[in-house]
PDB file of C-alpha atoms in Angstrom:
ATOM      1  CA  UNK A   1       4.598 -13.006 -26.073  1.00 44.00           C
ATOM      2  CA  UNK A   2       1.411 -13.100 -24.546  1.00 43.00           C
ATOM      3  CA  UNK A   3      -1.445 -14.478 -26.030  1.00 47.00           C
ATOM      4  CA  UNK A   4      -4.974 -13.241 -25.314  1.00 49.00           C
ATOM      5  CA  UNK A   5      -7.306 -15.583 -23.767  1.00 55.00           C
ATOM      6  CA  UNK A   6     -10.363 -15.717 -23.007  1.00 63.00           C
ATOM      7  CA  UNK A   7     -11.312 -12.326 -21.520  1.00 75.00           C
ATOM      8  CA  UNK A   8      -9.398  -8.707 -22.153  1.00 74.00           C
ATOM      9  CA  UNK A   9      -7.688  -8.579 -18.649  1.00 73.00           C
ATOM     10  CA  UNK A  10      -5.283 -11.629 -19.527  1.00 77.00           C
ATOM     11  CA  UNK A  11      -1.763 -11.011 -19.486  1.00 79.00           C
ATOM     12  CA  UNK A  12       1.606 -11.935 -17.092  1.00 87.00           C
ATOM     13  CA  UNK A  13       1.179 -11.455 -13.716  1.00 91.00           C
ATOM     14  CA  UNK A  14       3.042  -7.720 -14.041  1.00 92.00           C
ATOM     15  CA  UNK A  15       1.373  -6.960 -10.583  1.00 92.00           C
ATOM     16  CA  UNK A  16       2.876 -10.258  -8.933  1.00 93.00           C
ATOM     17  CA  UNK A  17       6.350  -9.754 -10.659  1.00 93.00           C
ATOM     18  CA  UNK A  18       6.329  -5.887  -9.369  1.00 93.00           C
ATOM     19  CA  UNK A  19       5.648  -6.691  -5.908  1.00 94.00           C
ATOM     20  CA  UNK A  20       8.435  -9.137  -5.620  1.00 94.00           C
ATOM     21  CA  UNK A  21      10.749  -7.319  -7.286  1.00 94.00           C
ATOM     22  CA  UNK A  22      10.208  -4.695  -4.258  1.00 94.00           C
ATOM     23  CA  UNK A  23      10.529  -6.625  -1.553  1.00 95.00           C
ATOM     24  CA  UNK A  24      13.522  -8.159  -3.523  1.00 93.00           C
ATOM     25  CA  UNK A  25      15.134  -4.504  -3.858  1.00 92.00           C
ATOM     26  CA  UNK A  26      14.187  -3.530  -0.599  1.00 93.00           C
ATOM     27  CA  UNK A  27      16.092  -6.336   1.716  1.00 91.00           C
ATOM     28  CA  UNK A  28      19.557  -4.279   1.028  1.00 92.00           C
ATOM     29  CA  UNK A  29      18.134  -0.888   2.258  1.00 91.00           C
ATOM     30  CA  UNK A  30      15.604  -2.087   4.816  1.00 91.00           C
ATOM     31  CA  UNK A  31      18.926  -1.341   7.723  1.00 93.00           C
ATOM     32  CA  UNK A  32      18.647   2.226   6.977  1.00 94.00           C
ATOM     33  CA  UNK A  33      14.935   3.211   8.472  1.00 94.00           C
ATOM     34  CA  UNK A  34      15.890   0.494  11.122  1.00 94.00           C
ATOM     35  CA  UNK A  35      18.834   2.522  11.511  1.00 95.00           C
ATOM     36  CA  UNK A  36      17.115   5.862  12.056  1.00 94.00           C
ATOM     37  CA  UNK A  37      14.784   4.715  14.370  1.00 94.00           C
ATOM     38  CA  UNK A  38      16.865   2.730  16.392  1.00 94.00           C
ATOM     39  CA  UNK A  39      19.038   6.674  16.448  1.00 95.00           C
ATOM     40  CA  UNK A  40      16.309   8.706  17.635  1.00 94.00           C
ATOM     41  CA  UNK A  41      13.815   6.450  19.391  1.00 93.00           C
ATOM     42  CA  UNK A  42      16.364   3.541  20.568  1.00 94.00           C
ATOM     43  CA  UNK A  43      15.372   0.094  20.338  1.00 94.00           C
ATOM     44  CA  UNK A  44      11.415   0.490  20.237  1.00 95.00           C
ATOM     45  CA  UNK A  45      11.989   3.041  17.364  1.00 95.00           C
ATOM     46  CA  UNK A  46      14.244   0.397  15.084  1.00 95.00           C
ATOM     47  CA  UNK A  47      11.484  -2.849  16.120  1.00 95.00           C
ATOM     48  CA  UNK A  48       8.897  -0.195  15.252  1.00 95.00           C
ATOM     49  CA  UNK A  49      10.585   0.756  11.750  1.00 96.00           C
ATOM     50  CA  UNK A  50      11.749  -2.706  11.090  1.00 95.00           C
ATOM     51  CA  UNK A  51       7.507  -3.555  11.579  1.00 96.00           C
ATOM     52  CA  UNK A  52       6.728  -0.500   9.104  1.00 95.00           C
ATOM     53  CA  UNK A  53       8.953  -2.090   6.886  1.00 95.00           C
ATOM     54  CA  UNK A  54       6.834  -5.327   6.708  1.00 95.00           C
ATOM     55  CA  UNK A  55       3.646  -3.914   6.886  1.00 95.00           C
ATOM     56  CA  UNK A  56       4.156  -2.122   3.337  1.00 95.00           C
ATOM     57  CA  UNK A  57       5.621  -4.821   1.537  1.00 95.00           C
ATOM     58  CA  UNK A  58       3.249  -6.793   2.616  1.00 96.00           C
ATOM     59  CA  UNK A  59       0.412  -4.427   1.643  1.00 95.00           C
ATOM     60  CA  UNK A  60       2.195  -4.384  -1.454  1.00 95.00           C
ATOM     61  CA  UNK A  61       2.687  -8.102  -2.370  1.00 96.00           C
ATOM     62  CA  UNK A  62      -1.435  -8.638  -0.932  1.00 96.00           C
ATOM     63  CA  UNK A  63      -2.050  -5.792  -3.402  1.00 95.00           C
ATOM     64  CA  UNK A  64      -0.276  -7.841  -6.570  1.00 94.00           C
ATOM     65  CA  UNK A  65      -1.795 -11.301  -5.523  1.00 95.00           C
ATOM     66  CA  UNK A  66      -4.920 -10.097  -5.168  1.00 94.00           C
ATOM     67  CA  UNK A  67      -4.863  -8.006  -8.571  1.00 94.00           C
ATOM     68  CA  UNK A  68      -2.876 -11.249 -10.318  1.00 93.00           C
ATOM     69  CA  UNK A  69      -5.944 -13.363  -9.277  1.00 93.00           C
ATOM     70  CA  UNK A  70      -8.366 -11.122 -10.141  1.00 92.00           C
ATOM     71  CA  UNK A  71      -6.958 -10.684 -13.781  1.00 91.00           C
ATOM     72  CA  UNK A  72      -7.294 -14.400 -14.409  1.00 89.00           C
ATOM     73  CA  UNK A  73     -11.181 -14.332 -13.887  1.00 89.00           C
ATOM     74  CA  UNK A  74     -12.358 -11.111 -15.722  1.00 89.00           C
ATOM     75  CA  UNK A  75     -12.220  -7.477 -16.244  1.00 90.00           C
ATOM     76  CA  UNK A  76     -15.015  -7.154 -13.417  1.00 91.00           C
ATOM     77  CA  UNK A  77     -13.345  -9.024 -11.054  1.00 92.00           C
ATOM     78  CA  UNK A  78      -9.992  -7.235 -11.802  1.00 92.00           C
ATOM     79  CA  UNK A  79     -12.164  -3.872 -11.166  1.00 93.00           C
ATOM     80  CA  UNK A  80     -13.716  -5.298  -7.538  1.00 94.00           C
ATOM     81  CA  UNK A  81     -10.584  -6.913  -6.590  1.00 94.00           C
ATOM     82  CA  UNK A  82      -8.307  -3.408  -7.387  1.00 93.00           C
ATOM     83  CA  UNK A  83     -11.014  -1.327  -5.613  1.00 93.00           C
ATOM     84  CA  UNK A  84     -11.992  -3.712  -3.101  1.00 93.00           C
ATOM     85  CA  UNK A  85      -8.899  -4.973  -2.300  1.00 92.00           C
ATOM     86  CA  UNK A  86      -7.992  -0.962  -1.170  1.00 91.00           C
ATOM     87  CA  UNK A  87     -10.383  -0.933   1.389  1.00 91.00           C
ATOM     88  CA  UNK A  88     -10.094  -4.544   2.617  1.00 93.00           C
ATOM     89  CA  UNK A  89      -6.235  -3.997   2.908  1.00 93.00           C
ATOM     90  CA  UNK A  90      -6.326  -0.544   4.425  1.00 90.00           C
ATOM     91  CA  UNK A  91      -8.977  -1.666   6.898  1.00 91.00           C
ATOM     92  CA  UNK A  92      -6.281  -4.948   7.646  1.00 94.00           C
ATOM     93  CA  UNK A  93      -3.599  -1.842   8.279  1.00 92.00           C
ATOM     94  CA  UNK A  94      -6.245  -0.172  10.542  1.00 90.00           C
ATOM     95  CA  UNK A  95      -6.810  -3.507  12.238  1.00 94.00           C
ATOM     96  CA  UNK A  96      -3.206  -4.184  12.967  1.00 95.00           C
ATOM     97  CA  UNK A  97      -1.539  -1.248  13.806  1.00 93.00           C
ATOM     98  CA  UNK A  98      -4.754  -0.797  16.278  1.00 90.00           C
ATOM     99  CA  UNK A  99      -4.052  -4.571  17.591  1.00 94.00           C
ATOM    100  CA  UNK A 100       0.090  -3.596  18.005  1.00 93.00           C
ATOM    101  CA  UNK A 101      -0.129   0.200  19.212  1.00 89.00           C
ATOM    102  CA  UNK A 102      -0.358  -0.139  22.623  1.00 89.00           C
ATOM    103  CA  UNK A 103       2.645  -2.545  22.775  1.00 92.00           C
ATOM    104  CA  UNK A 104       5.622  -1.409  25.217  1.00 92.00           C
ATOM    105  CA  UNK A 105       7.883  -1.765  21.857  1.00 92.00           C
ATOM    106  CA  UNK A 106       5.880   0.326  19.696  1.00 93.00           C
ATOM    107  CA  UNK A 107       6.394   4.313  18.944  1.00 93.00           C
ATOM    108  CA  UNK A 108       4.002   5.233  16.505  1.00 92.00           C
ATOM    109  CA  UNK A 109       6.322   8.473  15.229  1.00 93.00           C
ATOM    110  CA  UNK A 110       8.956   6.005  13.269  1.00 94.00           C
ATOM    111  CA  UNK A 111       6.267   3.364  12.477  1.00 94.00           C
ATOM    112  CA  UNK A 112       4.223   5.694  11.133  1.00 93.00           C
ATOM    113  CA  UNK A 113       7.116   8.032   9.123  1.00 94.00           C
ATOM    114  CA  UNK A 114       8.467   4.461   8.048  1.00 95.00           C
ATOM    115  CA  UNK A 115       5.232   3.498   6.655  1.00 94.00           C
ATOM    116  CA  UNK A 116       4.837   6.510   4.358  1.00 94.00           C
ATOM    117  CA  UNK A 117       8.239   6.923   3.414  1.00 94.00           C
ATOM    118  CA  UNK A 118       8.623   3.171   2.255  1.00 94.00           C
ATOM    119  CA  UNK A 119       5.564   3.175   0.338  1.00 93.00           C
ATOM    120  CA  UNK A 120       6.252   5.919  -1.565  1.00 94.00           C
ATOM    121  CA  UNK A 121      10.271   5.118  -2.384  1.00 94.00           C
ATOM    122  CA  UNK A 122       9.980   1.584  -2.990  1.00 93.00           C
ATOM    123  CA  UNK A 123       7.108   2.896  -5.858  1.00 93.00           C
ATOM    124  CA  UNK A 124       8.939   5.571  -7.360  1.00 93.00           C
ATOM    125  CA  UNK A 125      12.923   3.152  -7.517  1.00 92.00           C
ATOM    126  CA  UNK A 126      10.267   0.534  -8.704  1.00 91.00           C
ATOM    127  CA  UNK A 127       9.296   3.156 -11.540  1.00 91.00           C
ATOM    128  CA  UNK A 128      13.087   2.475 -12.822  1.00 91.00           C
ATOM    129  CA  UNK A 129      12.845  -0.911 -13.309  1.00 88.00           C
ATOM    130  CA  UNK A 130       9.737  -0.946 -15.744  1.00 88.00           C
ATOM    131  CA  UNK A 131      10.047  -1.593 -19.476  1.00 87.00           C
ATOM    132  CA  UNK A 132       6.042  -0.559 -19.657  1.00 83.00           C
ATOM    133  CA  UNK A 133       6.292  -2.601 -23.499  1.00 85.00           C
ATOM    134  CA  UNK A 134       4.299  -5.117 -25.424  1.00 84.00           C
ATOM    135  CA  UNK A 135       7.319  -7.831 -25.219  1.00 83.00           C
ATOM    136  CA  UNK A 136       7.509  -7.209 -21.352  1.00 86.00           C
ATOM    137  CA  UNK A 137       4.512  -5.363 -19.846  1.00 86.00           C
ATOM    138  CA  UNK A 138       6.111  -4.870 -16.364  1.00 84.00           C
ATOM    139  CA  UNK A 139       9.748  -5.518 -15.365  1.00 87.00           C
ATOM    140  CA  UNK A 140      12.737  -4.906 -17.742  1.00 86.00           C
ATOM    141  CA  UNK A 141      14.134  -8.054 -19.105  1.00 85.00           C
ATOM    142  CA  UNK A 142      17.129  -8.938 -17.908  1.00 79.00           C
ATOM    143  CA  UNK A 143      20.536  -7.466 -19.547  1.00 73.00           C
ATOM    144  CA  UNK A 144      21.496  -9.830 -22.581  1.00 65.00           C
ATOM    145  CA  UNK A 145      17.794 -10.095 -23.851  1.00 60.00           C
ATOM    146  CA  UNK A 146      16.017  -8.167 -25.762  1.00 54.00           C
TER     147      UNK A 146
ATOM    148  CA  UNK B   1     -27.841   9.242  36.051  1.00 53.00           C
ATOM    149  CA  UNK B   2     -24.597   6.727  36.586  1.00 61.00           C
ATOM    150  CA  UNK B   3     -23.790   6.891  33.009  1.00 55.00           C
ATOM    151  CA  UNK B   4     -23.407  10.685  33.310  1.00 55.00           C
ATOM    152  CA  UNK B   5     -21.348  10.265  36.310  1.00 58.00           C
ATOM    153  CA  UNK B   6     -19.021   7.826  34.694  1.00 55.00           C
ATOM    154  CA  UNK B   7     -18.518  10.159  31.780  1.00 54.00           C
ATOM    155  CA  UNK B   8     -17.775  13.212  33.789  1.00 56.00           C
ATOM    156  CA  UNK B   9     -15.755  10.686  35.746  1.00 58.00           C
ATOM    157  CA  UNK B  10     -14.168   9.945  32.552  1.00 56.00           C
ATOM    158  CA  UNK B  11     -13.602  13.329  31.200  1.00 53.00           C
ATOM    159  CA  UNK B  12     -11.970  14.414  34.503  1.00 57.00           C
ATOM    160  CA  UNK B  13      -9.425  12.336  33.643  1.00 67.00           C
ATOM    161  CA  UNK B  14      -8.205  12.957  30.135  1.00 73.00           C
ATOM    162  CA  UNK B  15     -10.966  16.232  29.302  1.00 76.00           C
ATOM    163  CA  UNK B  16      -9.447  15.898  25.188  1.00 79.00           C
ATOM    164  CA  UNK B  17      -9.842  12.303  24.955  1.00 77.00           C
ATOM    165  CA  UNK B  18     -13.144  13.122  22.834  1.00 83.00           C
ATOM    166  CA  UNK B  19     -12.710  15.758  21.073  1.00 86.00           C
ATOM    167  CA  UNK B  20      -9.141  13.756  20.327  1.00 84.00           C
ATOM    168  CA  UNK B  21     -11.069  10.884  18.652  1.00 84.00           C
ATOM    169  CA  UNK B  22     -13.383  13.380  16.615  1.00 87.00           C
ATOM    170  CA  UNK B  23      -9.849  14.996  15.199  1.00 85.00           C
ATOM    171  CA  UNK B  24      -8.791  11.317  14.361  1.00 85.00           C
ATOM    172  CA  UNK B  25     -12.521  10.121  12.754  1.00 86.00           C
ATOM    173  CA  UNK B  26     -11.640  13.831  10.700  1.00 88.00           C
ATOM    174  CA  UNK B  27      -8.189  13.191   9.422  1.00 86.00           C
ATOM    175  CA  UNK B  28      -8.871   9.804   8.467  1.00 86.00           C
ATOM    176  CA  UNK B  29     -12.265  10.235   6.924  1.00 86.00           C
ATOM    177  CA  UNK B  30     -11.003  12.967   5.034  1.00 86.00           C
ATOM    178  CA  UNK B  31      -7.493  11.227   3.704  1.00 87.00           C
ATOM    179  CA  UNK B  32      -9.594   8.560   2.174  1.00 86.00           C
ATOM    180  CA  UNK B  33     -12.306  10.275   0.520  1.00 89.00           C
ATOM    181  CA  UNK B  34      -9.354  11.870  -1.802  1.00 91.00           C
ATOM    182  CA  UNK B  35      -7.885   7.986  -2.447  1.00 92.00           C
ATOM    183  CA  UNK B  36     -11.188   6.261  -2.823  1.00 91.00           C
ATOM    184  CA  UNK B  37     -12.273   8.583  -5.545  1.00 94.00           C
ATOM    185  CA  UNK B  38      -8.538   8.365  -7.232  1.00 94.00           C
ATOM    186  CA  UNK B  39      -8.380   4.702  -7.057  1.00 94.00           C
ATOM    187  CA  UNK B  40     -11.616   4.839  -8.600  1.00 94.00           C
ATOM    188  CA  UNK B  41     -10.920   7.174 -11.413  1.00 96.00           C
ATOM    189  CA  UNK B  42      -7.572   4.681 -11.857  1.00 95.00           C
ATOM    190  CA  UNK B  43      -9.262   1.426 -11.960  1.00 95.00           C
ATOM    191  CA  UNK B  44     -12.174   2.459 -14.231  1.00 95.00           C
ATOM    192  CA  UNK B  45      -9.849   4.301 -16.797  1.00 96.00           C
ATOM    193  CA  UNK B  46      -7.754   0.920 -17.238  1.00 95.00           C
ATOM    194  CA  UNK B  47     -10.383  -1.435 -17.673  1.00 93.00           C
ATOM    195  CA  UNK B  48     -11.541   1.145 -20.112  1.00 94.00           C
ATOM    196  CA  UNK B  49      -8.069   0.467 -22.066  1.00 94.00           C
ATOM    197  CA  UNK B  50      -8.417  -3.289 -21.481  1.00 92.00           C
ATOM    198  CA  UNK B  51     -11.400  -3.402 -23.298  1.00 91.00           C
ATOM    199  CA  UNK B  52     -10.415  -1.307 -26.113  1.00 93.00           C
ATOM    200  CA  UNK B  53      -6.926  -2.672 -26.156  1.00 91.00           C
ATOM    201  CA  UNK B  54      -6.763  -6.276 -24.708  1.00 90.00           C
ATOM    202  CA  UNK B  55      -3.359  -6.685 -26.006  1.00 88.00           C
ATOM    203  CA  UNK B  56      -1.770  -4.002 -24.098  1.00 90.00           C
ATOM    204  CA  UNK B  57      -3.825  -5.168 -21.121  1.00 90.00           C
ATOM    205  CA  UNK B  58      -0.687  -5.679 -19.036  1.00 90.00           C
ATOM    206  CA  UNK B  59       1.189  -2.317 -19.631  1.00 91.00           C
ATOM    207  CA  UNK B  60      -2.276  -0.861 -18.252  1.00 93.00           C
ATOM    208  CA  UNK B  61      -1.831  -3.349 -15.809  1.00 92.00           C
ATOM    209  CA  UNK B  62       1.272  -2.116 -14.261  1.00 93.00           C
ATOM    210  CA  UNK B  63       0.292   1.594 -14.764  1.00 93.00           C
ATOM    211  CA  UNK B  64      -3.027   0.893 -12.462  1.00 95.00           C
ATOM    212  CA  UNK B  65      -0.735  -0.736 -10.351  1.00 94.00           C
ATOM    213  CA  UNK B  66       1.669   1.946  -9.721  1.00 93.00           C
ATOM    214  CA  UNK B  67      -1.711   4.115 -10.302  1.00 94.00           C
ATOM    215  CA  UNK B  68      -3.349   2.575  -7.214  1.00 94.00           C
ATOM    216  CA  UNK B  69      -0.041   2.039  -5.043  1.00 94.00           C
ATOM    217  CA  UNK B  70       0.773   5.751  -5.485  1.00 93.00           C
ATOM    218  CA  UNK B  71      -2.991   7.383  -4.920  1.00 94.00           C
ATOM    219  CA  UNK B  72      -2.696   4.888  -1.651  1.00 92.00           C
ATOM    220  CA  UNK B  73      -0.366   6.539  -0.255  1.00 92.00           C
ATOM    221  CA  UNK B  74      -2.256   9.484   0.063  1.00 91.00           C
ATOM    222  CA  UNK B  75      -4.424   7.291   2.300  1.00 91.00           C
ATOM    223  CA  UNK B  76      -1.512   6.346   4.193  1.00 91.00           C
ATOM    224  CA  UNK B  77      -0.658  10.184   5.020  1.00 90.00           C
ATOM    225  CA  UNK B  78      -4.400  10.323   6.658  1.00 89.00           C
ATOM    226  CA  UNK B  79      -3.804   6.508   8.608  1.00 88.00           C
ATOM    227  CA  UNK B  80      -0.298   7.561   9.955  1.00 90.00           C
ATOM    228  CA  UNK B  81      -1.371  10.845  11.216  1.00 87.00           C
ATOM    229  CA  UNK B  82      -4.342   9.522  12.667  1.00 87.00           C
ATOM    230  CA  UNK B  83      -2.559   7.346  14.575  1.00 85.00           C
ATOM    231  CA  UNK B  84       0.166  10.000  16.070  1.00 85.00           C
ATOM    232  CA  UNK B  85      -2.545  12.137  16.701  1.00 80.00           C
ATOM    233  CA  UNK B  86      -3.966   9.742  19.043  1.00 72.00           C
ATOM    234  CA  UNK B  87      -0.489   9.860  20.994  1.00 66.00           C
TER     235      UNK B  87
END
């Protein structure tokens, strides 16, 4: 159980323990978009896809450590970091995809469908796995407890 | 009078160029006015709960995850597209 400390924002690191459990569920599937690419824009398409791939779960797992962090301080930090932490990682996207997109490897078509696709699957499967409970706030506990 | 040269120089060469980059400031200036207010509306709705209800502060927690995650993909939409646009 979780006991409240010092400020109203304490709790498990639910953000944290979702993030990883994406990437975790997404290393099986990650060959499909690689797949696709690599079938209708060759090799540059499935580098390109496979790159997608990272990009979002690693927006996602910045977006958890940064919330997780946040939480521990206070309920205004939790509020910068969440909102901040949008822009600062979006403007990181910007930055990179800007740095990469001239590259002979890149094609922006499956990098960019890869992107959008992955961000929004990996959230709604992730939807699946949530108890959303007082005992466990985020993830389901695993089969045996309960 | 070089500058001007230079530009018409310029848009010789690729006449859409600017008008491409306007289309691009467009789309993603307008796919992140929608997500900036969302996130907004998420984030200040569950540190409302928090306060009222610290002990459910980490159910709220993952909802304004998902919350935020989700509404960022809208964002995502406008940054892709941007980006194709620009060829």
């Amino acid at each position: 159980m979780t006991e409240l400390a010092d400020h109203p924002a304490a709790a498990p690191p639910v953000e944290w323990e979702m993030a990883t459990d994406m990437v975790r569920r997404s290393l099986p599937f990650t060959p499909a978009p690689v797949a696709l690419g690599a079938v209708f824009h060759g090799v540059d398409g499935a580098l390109s896809a496979g790159f997608g791939v990272v990009l979002v779960l690693a927006n996602l797992v910045a977006a958890g450590a940064l919330m997780v962090w946040g939480a521990k301080r206070s309920l205004g930090v939790l509020a910068g970091v969440a909102v901040g932490g949008f822009a600062l990682r979006l403007a990181v996207l910007v930055l990179v995809v800007s740095l990469v997109k001239d590259l002979s490897w890149v094609e922006l078509v499956p990098l960019g469908l890869t992107v959008v696709v992955a961000q929004v699957g990996l959230l709604w499967w992730e939807t699946r796995h949530l108890s959303l409970s007082l005992a466990y706030p985020g993830l389901k506990p695993p089969l045996g407890r309960s | 009078m070089d500058v001007v040269m230079l530009a018409q120089e310029a848009g010789a060469a690729d006449p859409t160029a600017g008008l491409t980059a306007v289309g691009r400031g467009i789309v993603y200036g307008g796919a992140a006015i929608g997500p900036g207010i969302g996130i907004g509306l998420v984030v200040g709705n569950a540190i409302t709960a928090m306060a009222r209800q610290p002990e459910a502060a980490g159910m709220v927690r993952t909802t304004m995850f998902l919350g935020i995650a989700f509404t960022e993909a809208l964002a995502l939409f406008g940054f892709v597209l941007s980006f194709i646009i620009s060829g």
